[in-house]
PDB file of C-alpha atoms in Angstrom:
ATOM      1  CA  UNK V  10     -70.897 -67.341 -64.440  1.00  0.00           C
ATOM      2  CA  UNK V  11     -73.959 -68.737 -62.725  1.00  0.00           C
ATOM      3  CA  UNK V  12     -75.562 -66.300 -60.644  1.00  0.00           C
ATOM      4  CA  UNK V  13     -74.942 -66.271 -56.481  1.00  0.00           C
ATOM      5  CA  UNK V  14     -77.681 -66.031 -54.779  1.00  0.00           C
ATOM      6  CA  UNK V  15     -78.505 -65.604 -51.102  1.00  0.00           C
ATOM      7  CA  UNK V  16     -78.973 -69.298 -50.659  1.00  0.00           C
ATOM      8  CA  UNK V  17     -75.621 -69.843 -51.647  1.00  0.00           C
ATOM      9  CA  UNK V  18     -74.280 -68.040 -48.864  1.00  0.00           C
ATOM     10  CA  UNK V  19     -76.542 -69.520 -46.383  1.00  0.00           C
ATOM     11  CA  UNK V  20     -75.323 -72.735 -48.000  1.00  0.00           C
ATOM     12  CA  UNK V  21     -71.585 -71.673 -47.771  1.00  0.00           C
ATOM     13  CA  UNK V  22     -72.445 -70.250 -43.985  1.00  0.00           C
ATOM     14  CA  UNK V  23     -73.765 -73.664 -42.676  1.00  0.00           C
ATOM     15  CA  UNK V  24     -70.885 -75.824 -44.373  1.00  0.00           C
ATOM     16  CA  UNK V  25     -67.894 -73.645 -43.097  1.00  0.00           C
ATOM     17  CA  UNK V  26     -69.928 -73.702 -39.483  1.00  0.00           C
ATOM     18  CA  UNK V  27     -69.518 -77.631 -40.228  1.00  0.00           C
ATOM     19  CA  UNK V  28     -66.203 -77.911 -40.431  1.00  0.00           C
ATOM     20  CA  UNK V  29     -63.328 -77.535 -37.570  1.00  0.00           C
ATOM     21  CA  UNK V  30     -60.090 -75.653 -37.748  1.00  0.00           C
ATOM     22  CA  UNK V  31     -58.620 -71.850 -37.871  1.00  0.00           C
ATOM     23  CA  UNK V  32     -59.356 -71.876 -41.780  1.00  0.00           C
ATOM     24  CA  UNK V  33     -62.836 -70.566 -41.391  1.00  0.00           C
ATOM     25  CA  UNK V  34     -63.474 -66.741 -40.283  1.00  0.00           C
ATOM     26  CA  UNK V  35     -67.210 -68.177 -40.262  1.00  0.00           C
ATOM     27  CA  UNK V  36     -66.195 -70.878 -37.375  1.00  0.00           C
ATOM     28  CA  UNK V  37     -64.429 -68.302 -35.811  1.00  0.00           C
ATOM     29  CA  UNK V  38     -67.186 -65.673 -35.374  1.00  0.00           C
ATOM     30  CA  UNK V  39     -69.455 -68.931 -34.274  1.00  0.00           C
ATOM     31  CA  UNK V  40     -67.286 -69.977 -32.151  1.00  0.00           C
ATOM     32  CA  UNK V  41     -67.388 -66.901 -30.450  1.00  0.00           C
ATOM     33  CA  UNK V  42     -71.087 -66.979 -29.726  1.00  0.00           C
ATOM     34  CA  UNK V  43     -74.617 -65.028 -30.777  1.00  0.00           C
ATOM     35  CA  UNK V  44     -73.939 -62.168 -28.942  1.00  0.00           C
ATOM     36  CA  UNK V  45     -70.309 -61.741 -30.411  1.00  0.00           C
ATOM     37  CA  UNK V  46     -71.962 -62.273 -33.914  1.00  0.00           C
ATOM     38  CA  UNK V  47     -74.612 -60.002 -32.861  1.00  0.00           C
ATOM     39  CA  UNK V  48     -72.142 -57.433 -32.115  1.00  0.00           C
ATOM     40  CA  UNK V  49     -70.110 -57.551 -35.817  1.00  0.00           C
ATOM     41  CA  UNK V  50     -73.851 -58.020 -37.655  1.00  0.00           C
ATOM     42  CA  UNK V  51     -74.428 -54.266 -35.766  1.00  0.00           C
ATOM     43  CA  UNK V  52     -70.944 -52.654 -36.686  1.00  0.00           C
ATOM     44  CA  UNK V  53     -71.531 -54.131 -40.603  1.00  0.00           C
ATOM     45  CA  UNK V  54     -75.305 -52.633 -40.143  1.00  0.00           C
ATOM     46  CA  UNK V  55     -73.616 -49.184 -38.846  1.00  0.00           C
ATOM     47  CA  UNK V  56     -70.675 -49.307 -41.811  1.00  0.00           C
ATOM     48  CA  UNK V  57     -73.553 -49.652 -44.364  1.00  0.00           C
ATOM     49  CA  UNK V  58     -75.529 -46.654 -43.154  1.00  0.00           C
ATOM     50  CA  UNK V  59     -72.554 -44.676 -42.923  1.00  0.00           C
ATOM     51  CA  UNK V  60     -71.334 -45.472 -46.426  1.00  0.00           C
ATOM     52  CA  UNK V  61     -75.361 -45.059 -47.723  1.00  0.00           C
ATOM     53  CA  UNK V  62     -75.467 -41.339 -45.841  1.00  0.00           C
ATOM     54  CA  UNK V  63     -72.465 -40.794 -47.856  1.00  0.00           C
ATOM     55  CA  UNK V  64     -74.073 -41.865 -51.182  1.00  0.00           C
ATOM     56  CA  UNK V  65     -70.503 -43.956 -51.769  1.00  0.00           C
ATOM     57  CA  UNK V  66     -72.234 -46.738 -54.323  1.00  0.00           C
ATOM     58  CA  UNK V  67     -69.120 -48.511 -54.019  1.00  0.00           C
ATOM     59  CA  UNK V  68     -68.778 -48.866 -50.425  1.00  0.00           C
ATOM     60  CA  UNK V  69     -72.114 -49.197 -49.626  1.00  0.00           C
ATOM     61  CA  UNK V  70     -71.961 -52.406 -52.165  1.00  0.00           C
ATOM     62  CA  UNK V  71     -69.169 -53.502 -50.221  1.00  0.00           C
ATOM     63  CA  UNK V  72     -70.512 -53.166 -47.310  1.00  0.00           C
ATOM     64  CA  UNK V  73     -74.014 -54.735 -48.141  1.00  0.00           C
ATOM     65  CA  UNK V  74     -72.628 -57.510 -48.678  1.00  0.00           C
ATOM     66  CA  UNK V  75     -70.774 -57.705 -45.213  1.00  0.00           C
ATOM     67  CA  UNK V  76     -73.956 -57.205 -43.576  1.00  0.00           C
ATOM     68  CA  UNK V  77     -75.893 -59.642 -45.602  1.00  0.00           C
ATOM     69  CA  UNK V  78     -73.058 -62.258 -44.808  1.00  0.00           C
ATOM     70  CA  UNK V  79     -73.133 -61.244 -40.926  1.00  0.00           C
ATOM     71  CA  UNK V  80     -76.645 -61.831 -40.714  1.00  0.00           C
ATOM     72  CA  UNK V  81     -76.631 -64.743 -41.783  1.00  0.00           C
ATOM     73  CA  UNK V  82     -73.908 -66.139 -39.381  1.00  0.00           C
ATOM     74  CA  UNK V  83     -75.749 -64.164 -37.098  1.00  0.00           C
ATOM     75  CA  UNK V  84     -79.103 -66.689 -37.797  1.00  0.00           C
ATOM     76  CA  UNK V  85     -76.940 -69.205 -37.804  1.00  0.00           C
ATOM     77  CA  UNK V  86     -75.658 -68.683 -34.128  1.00  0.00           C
ATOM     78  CA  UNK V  87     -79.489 -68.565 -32.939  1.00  0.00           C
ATOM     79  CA  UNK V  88     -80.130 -71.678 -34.919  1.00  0.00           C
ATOM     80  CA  UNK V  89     -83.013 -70.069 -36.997  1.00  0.00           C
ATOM     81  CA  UNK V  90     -82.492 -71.062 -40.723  1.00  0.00           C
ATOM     82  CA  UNK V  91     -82.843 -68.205 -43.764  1.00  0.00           C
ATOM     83  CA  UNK V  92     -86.648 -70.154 -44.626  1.00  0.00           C
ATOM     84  CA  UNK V  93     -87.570 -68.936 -41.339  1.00  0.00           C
ATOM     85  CA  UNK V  94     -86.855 -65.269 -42.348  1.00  0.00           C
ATOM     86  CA  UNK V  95     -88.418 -66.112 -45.834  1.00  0.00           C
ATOM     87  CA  UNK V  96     -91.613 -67.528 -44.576  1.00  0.00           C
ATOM     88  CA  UNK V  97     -91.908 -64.211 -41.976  1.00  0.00           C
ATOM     89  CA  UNK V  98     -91.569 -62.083 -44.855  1.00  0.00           C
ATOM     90  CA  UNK V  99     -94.009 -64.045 -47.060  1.00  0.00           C
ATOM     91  CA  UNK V 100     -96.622 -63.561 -44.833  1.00  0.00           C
ATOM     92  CA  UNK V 101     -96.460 -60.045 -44.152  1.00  0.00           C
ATOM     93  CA  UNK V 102     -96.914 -59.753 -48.270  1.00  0.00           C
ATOM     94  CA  UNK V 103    -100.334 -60.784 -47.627  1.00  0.00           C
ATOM     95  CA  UNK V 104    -101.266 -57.273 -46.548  1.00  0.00           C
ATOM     96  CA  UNK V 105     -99.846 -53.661 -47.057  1.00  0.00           C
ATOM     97  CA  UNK V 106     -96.561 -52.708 -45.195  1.00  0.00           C
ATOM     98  CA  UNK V 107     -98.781 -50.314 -43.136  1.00  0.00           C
ATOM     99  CA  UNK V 108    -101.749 -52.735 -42.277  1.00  0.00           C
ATOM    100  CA  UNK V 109     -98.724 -55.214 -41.238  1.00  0.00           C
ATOM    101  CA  UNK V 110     -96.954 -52.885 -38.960  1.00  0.00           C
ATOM    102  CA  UNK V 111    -100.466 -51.384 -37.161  1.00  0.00           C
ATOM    103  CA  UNK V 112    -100.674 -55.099 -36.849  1.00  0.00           C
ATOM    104  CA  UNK V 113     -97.932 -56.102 -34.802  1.00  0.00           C
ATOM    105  CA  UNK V 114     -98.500 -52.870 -32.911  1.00  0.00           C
ATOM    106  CA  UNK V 115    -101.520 -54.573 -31.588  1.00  0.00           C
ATOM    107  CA  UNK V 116     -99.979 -57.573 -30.328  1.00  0.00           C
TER     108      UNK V 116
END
């Protein structure tokens, strides 16, 4: 089985947005606006901590994956694509995690 990759679901996430009808719980949430995705991308977040704090590998897989997949239709909803979130993250590898922070501190 070729492996899925986070692409993939971005992929997935921008065709189902494409297409109409009641078959899509990714039109749906859209549908419903940012703040309404913002909203499930914050209970997911919360669900994941919770299962984390409660060192529950399985759930915390589970729900990993629903937060990763509400993000994502959360991005979506504010029209800024995954790359966007790639290229953010690419330049903050250009210095340490704590010379990046102190830096946007400054701003």
């Amino acid at each position: 089985m070729p492996r899925f990759t986070i692409h993939d679901l971005a992929a997935t996430i921008d065709a189902r947005a494409a297409s109409g009808g009641e078959a899509s719980y990714t039109r749906k949430l859209l549908d419903k606006g940012p703040e309404h995705c913002a909203k499930k991308f914050g209970e997911e977040a919360v669900e994941t901590v919770i299962a984390a704090v409660e060192n529950d590998r399985d759930h915390l897989i589970a729900e990993g994956a629903d937060v990763m997949f509400h993000f994502l239709v959360l991005l979506k909803a504010r029209g800024v694509k995954f790359q966007d979130i790639e290229d953010a993250l690419a330049q903050r590898t250009t210095m340490s995690g704590l010379e990046e922070k102190a830096a946007r501190n400054r701003e």
